[in-house]
PDB file of C-alpha atoms in Angstrom:
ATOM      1  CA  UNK N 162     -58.310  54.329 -24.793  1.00 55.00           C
ATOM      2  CA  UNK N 163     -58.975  51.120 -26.278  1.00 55.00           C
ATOM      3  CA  UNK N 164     -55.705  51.082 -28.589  1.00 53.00           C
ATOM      4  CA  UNK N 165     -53.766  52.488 -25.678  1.00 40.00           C
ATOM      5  CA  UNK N 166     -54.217  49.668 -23.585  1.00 43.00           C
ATOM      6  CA  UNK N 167     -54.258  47.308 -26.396  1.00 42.00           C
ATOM      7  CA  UNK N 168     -50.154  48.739 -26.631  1.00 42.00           C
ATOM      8  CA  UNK N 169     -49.488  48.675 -23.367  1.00 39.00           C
ATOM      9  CA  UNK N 170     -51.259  45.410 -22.594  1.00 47.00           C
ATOM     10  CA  UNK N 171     -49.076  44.441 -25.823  1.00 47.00           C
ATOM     11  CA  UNK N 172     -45.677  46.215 -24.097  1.00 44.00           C
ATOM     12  CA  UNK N 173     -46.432  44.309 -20.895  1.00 48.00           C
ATOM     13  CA  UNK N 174     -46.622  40.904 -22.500  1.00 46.00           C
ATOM     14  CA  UNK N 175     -43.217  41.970 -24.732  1.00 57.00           C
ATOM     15  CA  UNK N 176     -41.537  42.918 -21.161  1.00 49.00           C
ATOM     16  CA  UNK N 177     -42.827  40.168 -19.438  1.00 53.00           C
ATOM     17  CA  UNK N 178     -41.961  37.419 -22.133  1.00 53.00           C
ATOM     18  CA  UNK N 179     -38.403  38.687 -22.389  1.00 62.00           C
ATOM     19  CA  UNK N 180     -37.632  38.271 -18.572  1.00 54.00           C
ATOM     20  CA  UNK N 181     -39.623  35.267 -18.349  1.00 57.00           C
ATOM     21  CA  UNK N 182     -37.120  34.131 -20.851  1.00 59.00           C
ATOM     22  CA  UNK N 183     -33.982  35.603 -19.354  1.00 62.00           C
ATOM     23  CA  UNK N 184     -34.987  33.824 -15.782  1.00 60.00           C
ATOM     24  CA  UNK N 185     -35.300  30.208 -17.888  1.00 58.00           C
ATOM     25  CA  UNK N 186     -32.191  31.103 -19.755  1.00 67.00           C
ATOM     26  CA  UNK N 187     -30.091  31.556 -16.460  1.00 70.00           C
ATOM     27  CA  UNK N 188     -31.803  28.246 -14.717  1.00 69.00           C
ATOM     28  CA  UNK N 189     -30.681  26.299 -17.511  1.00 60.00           C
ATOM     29  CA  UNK N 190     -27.375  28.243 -17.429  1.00 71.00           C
ATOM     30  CA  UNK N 191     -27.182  27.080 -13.825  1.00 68.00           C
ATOM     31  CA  UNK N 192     -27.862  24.054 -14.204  1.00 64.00           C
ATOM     32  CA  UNK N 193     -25.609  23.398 -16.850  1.00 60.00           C
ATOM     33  CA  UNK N 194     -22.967  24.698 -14.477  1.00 63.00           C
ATOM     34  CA  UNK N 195     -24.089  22.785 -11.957  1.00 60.00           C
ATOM     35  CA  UNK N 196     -23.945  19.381 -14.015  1.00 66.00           C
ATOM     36  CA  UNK N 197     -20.477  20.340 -15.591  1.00 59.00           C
ATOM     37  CA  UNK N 198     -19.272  20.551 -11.453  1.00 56.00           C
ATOM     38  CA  UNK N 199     -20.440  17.490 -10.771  1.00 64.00           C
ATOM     39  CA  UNK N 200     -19.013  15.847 -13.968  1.00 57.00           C
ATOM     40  CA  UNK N 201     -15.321  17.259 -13.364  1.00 58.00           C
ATOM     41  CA  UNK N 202     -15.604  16.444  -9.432  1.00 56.00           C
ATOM     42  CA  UNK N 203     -16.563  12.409 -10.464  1.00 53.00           C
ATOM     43  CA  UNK N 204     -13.824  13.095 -12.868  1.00 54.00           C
ATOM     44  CA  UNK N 205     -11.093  14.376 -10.185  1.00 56.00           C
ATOM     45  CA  UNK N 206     -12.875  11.259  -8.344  1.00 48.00           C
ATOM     46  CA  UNK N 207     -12.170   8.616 -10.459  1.00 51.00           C
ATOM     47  CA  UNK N 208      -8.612   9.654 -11.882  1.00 62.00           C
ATOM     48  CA  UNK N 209      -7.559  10.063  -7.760  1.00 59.00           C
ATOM     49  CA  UNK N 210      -8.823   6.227  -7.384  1.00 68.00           C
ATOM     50  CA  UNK N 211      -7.070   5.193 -10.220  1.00 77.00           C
ATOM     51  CA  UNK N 212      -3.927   6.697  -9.564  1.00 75.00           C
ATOM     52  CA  UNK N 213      -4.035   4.772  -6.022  1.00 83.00           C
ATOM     53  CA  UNK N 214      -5.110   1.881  -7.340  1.00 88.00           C
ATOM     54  CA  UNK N 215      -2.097   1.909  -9.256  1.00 91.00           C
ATOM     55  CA  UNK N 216       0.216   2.954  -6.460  1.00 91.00           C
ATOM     56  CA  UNK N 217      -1.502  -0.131  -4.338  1.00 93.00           C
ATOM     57  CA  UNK N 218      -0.674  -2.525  -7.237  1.00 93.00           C
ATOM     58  CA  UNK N 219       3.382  -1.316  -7.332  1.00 94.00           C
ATOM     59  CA  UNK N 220       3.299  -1.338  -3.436  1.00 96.00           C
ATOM     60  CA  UNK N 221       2.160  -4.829  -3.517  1.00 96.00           C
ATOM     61  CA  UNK N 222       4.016  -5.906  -6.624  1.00 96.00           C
ATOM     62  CA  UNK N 223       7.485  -4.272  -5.007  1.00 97.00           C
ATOM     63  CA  UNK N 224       6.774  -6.211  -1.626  1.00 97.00           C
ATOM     64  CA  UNK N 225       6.197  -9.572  -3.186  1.00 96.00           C
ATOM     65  CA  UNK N 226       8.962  -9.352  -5.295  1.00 96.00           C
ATOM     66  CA  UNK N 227      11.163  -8.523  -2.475  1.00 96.00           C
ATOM     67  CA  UNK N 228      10.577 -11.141  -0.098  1.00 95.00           C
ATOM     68  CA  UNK N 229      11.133 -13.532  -3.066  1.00 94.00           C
ATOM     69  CA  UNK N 230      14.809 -12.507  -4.100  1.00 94.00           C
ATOM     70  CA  UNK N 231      15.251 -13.215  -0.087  1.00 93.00           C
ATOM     71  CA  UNK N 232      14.119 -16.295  -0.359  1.00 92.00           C
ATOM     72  CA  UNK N 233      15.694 -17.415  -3.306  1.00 92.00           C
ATOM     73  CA  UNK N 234      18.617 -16.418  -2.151  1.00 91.00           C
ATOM     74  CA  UNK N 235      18.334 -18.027   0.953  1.00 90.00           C
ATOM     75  CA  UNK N 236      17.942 -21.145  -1.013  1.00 89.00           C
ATOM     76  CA  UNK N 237      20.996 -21.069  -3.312  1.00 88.00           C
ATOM     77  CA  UNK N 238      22.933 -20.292  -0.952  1.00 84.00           C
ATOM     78  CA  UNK N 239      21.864 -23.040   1.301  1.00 84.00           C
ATOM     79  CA  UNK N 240      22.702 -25.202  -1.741  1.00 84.00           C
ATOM     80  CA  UNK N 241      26.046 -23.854  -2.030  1.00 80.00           C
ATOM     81  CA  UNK N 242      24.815 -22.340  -5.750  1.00 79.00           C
ATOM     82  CA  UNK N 243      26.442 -18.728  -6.556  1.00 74.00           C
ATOM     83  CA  UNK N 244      24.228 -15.679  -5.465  1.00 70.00           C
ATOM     84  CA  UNK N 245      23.927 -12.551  -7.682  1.00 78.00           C
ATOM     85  CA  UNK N 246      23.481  -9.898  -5.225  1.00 82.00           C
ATOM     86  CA  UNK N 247      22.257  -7.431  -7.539  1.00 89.00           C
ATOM     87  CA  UNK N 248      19.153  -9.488  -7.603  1.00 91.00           C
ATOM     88  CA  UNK N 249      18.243  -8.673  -4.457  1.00 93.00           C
ATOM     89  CA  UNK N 250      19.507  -5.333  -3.890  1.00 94.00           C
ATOM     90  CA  UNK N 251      17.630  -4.104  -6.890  1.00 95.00           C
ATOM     91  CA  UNK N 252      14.295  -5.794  -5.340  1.00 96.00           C
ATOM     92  CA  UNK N 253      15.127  -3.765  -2.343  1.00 96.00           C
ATOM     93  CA  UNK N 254      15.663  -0.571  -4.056  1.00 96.00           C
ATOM     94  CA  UNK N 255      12.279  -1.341  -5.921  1.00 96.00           C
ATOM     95  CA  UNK N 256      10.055  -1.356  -2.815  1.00 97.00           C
ATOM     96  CA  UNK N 257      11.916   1.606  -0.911  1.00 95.00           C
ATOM     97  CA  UNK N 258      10.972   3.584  -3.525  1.00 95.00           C
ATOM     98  CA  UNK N 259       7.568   2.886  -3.741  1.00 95.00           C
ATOM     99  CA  UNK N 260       7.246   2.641   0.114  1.00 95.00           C
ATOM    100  CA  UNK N 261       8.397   6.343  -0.266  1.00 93.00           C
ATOM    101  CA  UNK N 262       6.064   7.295  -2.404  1.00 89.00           C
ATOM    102  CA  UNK N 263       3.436   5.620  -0.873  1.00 90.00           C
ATOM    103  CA  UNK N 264       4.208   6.982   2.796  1.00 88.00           C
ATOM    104  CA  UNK N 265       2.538  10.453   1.430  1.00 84.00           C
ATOM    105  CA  UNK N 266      -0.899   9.104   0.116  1.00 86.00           C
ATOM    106  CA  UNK N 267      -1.223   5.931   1.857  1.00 90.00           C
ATOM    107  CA  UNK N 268      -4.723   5.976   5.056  1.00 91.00           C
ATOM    108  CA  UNK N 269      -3.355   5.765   8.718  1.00 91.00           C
ATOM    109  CA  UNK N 270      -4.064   2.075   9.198  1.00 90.00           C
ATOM    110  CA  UNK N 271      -2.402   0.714   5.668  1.00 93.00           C
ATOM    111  CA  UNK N 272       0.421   3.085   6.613  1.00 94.00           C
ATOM    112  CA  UNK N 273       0.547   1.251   9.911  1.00 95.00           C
ATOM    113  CA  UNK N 274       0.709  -1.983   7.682  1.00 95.00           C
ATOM    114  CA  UNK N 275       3.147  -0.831   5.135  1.00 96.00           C
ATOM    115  CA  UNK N 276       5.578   0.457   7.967  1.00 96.00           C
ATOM    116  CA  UNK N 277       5.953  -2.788   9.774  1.00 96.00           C
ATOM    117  CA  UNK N 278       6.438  -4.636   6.538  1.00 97.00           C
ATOM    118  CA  UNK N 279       9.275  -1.800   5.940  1.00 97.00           C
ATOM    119  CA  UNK N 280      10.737  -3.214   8.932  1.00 96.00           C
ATOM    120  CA  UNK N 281      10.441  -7.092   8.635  1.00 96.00           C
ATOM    121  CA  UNK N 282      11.419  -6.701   5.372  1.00 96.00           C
ATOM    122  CA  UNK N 283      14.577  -4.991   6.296  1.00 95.00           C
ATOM    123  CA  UNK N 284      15.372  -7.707   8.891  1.00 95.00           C
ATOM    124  CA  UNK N 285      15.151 -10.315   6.250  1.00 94.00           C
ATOM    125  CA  UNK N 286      17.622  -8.453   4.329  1.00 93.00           C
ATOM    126  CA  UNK N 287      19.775  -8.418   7.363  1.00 91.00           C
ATOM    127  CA  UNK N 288      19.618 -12.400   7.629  1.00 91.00           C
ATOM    128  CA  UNK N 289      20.331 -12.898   4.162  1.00 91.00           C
ATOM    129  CA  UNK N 290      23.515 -10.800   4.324  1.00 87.00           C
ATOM    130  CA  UNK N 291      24.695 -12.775   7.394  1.00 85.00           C
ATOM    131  CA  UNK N 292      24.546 -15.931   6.489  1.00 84.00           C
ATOM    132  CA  UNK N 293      27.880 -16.242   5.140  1.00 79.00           C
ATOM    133  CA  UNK N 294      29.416 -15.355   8.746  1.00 75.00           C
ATOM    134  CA  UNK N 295      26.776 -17.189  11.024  1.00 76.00           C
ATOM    135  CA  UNK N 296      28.964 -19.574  13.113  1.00 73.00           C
ATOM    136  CA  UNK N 297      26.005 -22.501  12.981  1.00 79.00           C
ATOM    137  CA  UNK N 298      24.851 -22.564   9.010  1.00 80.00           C
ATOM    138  CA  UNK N 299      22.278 -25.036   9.292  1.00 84.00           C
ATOM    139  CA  UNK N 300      20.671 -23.122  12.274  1.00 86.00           C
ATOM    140  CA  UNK N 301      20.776 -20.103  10.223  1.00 86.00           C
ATOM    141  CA  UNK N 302      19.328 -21.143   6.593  1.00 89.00           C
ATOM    142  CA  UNK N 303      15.993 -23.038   8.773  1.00 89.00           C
ATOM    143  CA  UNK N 304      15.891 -19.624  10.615  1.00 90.00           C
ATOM    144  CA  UNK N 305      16.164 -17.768   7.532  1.00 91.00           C
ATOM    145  CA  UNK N 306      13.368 -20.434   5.508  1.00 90.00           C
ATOM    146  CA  UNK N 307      11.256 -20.105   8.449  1.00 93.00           C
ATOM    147  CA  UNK N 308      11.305 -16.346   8.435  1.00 94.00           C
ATOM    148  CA  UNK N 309      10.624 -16.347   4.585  1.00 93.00           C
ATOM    149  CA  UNK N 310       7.744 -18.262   4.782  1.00 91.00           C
ATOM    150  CA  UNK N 311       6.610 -17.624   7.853  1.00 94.00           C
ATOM    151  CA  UNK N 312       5.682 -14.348   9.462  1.00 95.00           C
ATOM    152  CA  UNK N 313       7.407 -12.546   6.353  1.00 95.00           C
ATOM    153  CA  UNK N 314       4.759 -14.629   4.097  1.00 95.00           C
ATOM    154  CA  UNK N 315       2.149 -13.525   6.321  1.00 95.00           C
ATOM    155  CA  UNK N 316       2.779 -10.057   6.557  1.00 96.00           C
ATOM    156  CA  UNK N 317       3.262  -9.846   2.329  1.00 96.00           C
ATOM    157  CA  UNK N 318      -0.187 -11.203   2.431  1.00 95.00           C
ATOM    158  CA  UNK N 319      -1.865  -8.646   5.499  1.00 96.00           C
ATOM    159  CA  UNK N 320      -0.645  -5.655   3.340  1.00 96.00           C
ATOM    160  CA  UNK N 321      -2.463  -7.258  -0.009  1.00 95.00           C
ATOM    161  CA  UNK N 322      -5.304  -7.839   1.783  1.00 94.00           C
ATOM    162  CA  UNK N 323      -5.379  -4.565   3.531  1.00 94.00           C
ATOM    163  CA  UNK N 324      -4.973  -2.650   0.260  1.00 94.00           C
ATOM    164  CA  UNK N 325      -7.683  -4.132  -1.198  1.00 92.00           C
ATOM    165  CA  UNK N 326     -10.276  -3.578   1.771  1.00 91.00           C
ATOM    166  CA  UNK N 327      -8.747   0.045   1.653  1.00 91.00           C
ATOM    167  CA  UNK N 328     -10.113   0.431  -1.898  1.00 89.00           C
ATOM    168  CA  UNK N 329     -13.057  -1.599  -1.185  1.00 86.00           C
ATOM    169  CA  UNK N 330     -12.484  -4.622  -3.910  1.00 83.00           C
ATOM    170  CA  UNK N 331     -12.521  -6.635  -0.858  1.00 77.00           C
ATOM    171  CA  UNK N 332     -15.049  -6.677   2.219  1.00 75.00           C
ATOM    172  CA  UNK N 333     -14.490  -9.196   5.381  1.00 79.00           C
ATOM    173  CA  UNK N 334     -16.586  -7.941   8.505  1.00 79.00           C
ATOM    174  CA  UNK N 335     -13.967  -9.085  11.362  1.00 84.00           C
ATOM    175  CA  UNK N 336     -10.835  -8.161   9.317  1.00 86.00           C
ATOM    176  CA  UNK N 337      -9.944  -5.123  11.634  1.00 87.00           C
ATOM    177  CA  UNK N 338      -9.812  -7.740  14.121  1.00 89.00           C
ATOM    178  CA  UNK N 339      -7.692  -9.922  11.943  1.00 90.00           C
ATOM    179  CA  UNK N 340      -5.524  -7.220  11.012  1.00 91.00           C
ATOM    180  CA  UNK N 341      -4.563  -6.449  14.697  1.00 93.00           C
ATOM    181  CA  UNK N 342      -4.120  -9.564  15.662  1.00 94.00           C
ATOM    182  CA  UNK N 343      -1.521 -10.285  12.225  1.00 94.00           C
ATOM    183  CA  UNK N 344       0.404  -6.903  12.822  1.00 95.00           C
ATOM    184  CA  UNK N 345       0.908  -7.562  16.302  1.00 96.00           C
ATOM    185  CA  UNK N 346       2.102 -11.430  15.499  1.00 95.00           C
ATOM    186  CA  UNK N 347       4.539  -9.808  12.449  1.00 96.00           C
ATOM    187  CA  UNK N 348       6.202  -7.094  15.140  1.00 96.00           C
ATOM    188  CA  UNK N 349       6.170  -9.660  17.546  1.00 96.00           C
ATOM    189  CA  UNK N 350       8.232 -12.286  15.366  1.00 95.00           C
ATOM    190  CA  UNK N 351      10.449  -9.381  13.870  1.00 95.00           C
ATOM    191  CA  UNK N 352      11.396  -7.774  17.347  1.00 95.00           C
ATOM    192  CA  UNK N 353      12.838 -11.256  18.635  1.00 94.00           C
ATOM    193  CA  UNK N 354      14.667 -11.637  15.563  1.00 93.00           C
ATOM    194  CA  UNK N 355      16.336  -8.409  15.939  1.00 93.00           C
ATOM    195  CA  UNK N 356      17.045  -9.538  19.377  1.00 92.00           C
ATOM    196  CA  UNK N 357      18.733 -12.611  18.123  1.00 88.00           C
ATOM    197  CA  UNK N 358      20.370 -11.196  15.188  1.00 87.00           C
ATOM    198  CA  UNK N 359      22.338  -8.464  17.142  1.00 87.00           C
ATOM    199  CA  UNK N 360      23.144 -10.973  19.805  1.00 84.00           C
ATOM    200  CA  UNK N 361      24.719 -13.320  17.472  1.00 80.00           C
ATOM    201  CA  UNK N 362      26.585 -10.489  16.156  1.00 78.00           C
ATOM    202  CA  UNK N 363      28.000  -9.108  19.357  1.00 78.00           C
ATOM    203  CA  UNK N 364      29.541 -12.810  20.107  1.00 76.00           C
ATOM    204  CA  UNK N 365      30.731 -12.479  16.802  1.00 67.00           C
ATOM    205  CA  UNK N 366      32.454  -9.169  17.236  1.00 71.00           C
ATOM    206  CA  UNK N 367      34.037 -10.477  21.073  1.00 72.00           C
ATOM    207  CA  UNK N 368      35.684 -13.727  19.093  1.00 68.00           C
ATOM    208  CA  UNK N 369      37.367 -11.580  16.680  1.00 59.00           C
TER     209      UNK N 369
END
């Protein structure tokens, strides 16, 4: 009796040891699983925010660029100095196509930002191609300096600032405020140029 249950006493302990060990095996198992999720989501994390941060940098880069080639066109022109065209039709193409690309990944309220920079930016291309035909020149070029560095400038700067609040580089506690109160000043300005621009040219198009 005594070297029966010795053996089975000895059995138990053999049994009991080997699913002790398989339950610790599959905890660590588990947990290794568990850390390896965690590692690739911080992984899918970090190459999402990079990838954004980088389409941020061309959005902003693009939009900078753009108003410039305006501007300096504006200028030579104004100084009777020849214009290369392609300068500023390539700075155009630049930020459509990262304004497209951005349009898919970009949070409602950049978006909102980005889209009415489309549009003042696409005015200011409009005044720099009618300069040549604007009956009052001098009228023109300070409308066209003033738009440049004016609400143009400002709105170049509202996207910049937005991007970087969107990826949290930069904090400001009332800048939702600010930000409304800057996109409505931008649409505002760019709506009465519009106005302005497409009255000029219909009294244009009746003196012909």
């Amino acid at each position: 009796m005594t070297t029966l249950a010795v053996a089975l006493i000895g059995v138990g302990g053999t049994l009991g040891g080997t699913l002790g060990g398989a339950v610790l095996s599959q905890r660590v198992t588990r947990a290794q699983n568990q850390r390896a999720d965690r590692e690739r989501a911080e992984d899918r994390h970090d190459r999402a925010q990079e990838a954004r941060r980088d389409l941020y940098a061309r959005l902003n880069t693009t939009a900078r660029a753009y108003r410039v080639a305006a501007r300096d066109a504006v200028r030579a022109a104004e100084r009777s100095e020849s214009v290369e065209p392609a300068v500023l039709d390539a700075a155009k193409e630049a930020w459509s196509e990262q304004y497209s690309l951005a349009q898919m990944a970009l949070p409602k309220d950049v978006h909102q930002i980005a889209s009415s920079l489309n549009r003042a930016l696409g005015v200011g291309y409009m005044v720099v191609k009618q300069l040549p035909s604007s009956p009052d020149s001098d009228r023109s070029y300070n409308r066209a300096k003033d738009w440049f560095s004016g609400p143009l400038s400002d709105g170049v700067y509202l996207l910049r600032v937005t991007l970087r609040h969107d990826l949290g580089v930069e904090v400001e506690p009332d800048f939702e405020h600010t930000r409304t109160r800057m996109l409505a000043g931008l649409d505002r300005e760019r709506r009465s140029l519009e106005r302005l621009l497409a009255s000029e040219q219909a009294q244009a198009t009746r003196s012909a």
